[in-house]
XYZ file of C-alpha atoms in Angstrom:
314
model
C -249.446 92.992 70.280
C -246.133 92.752 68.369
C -243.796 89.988 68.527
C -240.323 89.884 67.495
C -240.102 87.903 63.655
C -238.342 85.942 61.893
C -237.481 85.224 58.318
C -239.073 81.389 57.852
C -238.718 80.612 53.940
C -239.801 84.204 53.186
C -242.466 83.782 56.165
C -242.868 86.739 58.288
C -243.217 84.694 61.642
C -243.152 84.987 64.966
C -240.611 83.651 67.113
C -243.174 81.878 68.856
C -245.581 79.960 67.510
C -248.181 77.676 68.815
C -248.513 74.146 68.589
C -252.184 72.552 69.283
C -251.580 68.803 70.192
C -253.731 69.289 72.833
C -256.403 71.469 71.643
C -258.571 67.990 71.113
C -259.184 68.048 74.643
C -260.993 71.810 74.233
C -264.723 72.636 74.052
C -265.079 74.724 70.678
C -265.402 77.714 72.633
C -262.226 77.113 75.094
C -259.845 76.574 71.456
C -261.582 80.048 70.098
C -260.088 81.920 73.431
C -256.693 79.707 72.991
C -256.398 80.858 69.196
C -257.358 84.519 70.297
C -255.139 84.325 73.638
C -251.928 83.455 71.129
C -252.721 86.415 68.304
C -253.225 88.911 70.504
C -249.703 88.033 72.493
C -248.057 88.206 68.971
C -248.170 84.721 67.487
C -248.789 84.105 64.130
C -247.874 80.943 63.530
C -249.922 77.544 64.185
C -248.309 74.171 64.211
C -250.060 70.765 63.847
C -250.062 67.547 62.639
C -252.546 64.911 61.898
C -251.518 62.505 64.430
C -252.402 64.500 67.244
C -255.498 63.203 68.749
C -256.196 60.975 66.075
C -256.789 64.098 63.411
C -259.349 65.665 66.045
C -256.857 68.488 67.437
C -256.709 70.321 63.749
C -260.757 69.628 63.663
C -261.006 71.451 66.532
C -258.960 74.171 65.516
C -261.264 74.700 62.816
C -264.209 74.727 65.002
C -262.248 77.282 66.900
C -261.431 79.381 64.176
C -264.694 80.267 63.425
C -265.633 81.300 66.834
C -262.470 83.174 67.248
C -261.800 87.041 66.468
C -258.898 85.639 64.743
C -258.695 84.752 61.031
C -256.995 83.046 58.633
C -255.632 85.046 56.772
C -253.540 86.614 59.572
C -252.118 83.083 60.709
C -249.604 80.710 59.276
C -250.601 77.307 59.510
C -248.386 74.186 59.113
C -249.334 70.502 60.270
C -247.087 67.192 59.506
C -247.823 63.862 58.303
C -246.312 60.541 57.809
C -246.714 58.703 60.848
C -249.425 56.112 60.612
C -250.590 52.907 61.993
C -249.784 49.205 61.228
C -253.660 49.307 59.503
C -252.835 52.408 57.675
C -256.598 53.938 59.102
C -258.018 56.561 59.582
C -255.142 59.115 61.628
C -255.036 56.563 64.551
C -252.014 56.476 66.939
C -248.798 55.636 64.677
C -246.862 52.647 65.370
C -245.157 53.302 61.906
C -244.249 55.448 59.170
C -245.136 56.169 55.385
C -243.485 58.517 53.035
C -245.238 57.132 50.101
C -246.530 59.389 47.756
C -250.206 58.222 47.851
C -250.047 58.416 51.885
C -248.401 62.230 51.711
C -251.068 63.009 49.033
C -253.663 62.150 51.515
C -251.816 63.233 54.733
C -252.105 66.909 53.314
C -255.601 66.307 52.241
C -256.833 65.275 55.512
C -255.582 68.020 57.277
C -257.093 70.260 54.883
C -259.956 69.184 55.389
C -259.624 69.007 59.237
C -258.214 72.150 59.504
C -260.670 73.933 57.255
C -257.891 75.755 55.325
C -257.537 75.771 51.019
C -253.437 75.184 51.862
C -250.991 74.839 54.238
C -248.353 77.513 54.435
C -245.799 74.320 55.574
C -246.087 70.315 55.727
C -243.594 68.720 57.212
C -241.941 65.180 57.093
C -242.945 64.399 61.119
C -240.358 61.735 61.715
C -237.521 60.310 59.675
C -238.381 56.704 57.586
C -235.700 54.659 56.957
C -237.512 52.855 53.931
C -238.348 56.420 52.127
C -237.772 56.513 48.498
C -236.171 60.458 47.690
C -237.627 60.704 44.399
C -240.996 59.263 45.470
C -241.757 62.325 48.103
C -240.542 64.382 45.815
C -243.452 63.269 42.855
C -245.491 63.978 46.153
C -244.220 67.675 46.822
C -244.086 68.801 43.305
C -247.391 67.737 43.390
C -248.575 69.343 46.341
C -247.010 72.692 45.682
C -248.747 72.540 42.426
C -251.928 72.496 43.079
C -251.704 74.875 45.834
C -252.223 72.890 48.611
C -248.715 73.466 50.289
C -246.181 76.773 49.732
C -243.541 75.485 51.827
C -241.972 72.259 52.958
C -240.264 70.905 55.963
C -238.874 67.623 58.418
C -238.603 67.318 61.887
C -236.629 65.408 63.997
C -234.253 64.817 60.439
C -230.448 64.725 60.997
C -228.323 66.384 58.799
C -227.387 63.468 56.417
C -231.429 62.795 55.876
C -231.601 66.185 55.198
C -229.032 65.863 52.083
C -230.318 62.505 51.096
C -234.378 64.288 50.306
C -232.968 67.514 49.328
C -230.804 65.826 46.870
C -233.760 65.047 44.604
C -236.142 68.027 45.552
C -236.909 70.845 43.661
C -238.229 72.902 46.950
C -235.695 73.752 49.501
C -236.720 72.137 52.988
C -236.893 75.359 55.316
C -237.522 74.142 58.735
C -236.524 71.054 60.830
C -238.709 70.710 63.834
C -236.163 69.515 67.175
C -236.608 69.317 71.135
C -234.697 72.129 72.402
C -234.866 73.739 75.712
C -233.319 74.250 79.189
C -233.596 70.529 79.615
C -232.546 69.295 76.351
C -229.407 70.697 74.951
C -227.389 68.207 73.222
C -227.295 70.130 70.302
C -225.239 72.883 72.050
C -223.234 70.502 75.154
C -221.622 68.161 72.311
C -220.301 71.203 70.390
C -218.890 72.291 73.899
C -217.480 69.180 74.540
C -215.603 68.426 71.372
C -212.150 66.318 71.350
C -213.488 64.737 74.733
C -214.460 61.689 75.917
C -217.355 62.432 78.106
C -221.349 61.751 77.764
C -221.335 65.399 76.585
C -218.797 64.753 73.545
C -221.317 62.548 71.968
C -222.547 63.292 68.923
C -226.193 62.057 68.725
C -227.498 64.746 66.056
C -224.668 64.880 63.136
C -223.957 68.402 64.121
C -227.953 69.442 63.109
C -227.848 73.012 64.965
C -224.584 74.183 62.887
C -225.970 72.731 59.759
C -229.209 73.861 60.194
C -227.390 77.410 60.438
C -225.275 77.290 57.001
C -228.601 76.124 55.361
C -230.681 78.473 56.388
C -233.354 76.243 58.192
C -235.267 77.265 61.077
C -234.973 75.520 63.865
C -238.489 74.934 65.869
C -238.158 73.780 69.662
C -240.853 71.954 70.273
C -241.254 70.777 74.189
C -239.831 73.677 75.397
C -240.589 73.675 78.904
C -240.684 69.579 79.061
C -237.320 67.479 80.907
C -236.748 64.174 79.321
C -239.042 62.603 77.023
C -242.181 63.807 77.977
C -241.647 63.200 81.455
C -243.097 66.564 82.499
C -242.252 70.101 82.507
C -238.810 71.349 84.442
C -240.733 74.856 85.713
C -241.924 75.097 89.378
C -240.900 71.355 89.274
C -239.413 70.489 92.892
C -236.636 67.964 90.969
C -235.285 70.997 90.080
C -234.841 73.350 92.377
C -231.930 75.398 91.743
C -232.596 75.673 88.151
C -236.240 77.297 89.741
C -234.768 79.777 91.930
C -232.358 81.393 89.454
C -234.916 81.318 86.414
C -236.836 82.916 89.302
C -234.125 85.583 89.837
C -234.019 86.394 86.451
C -237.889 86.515 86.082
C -238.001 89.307 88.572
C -234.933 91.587 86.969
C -237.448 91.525 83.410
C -240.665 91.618 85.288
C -241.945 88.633 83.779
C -242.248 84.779 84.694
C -240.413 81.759 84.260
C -242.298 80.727 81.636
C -241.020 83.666 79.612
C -237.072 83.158 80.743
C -237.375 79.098 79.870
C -238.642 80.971 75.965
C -235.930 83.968 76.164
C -233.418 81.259 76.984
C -233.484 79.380 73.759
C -234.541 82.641 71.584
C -231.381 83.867 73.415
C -229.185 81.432 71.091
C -228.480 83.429 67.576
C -229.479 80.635 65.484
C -233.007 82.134 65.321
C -234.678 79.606 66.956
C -238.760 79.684 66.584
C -240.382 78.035 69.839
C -242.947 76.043 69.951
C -245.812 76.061 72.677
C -248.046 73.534 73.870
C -249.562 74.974 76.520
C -253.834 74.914 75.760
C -253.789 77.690 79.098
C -254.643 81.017 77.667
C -252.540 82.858 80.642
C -249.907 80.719 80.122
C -249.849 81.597 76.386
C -249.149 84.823 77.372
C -246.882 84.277 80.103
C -244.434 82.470 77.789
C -244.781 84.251 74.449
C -243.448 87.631 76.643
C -240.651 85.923 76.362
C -239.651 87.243 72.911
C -239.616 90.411 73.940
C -236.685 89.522 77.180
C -233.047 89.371 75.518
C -231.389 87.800 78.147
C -227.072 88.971 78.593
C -224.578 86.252 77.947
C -223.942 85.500 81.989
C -227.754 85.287 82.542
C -227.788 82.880 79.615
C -224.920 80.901 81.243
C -225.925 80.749 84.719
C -229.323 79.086 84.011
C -227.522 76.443 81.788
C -225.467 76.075 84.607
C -228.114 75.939 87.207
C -229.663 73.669 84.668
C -227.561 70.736 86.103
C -224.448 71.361 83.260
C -221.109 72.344 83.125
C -218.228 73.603 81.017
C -215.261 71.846 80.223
């Protein structure tokens, strides 16, 4: 099936991409039919990183991959390091983070290895360190990109001056910055709504990151999409919100798809080219939310699920 693309540092991508957290949870045989479920809806992108259960998520996606009609060469694959534990072990659950060049080095070769790949298409920076050193992690990209092991480079959950600060002294421009965006998480469009006042709303909590992230040419991907809070659950079919359900519902049945695919078409809606992440390990649901790249929503729709979404304009 094709999916609508987008231009990701010369990447061909989908707009939706899949993210595989969960996958650790999977027999070998249930991650082969996940990996298959998500190519044949269109998606061509994988996202991972080697905290997610403990490094065994990107193991299991390359026990997957070999049982899977799907192969490598037709995917993208990108994971993210720099989270780690007090002990610095072996990819246990991070309680802190490392941008050192030896722990990068290693990051990426771990999830080589893990992942059963020769190189990673992207690595990303996974969450900001106040105690990085610029010119250290860039030794470690140059590095990297030199010996093949990564063609492209990333951050997530960076704001715009930490952006600066590490591009500053790299010689590879950082193409992506991985944010939560979605029905139930849109600071990064209510404060530019809301400027000049003195509501919640006005506040500024991201420097601005979806209008920089615009002039510079970085994709932005949404991870937890479908989620409310901070991974306090999903928002679709969820009786807290019941408004919000019956006019994504509405919409759902004008486009002949499922809420699942409006909660995607909403943020793909927004022309800064969002890529969305999904974290779904559900093969139906896979498909139920990647058809939403093929739903362009019209302004009002757009509008009246923000607004249904609990927010207003000022």
């Amino acid at each position: 099936m094709e999916m609508k693309q987008i231009n990701v540092g010369g990447m061909h991508a989908s707009n939706v991409a899949l993210g595989i957290m969960r996958m650790d949870a999977l027999s070998d045989e249930k991650a082969a039919e996940v990996i298959d479920a998500a190519v044949d809806a269109g998606i061509n992108y994988i996202d991972s990183a080697d905290l997610y259960g403990h490094g065994a998520s990107s193991a299991k996606f390359k026990a997957g991959l070999k049982l899977a009609k799907a192969s490598r060469d037709e995917l993208y694959i990108q994971s993210k390091g720099g989270i780690v534990s007090e002990n610095d072990g072996d990819i246990p659950y991070g309680n802190r983070y490392n941008f050192s060049k030896q722990h990068l080095i290693a990051a990426v070769d771990g999830e080589l290895q893990r992942l059963g790949v020769d190189y990673l298409d992207s690595f990303l920076l996974h969450r900001p360190d106040p105690l990085m050193e610029p010119a250290e992690i860039a030794e470690a990209f140059d590095e990297l990109q030199t010996a093949g092991k990564v063609r492209h480079f990333g951050v997530s959950n960076f704001n715009p001056m930490q952006i600066e600060l590490l591009q500053k002294y790299l010689q590879q421009k950082l193409i992506i910055n991985q944010l939560q965006f979605g029905i139930m998480h849109t600071g990064m469009i209510d404060f530019g709504m809301h400027t000049n006042m003195t509501d919640d709303r006005s506040v500024n909590h991201d420097g601005q990151i979806l209008e920089y992230s615009r002039i510079h040419d970085m994709t932005i991907q949404a991870w937890s999409p479908y989620q409310y809070g901070f991974f306090d659950g999903v928002f679709i079919d969820n009786p807290k919100f019941p408004e919000l359900n019956k006019k994504m519902q509405e919409i759902a049945d004008i486009y002949g798809v499922t809420k699942n695919a409006i909660a995607t078409a909403w943020i793909l809606r927004h022309p800064a080219q969002f890529q969305v992440l999904l974290g779904t390990m559900n093969p139906q649901r896979i498909k139920e939310s990647a058809a939403g790249s093929d739903v362009e929503l019209t302004g009002q729709e757009w509008y009246d699920i923000y607004y249904a979404a609990g927010n207003d304009l000022p």
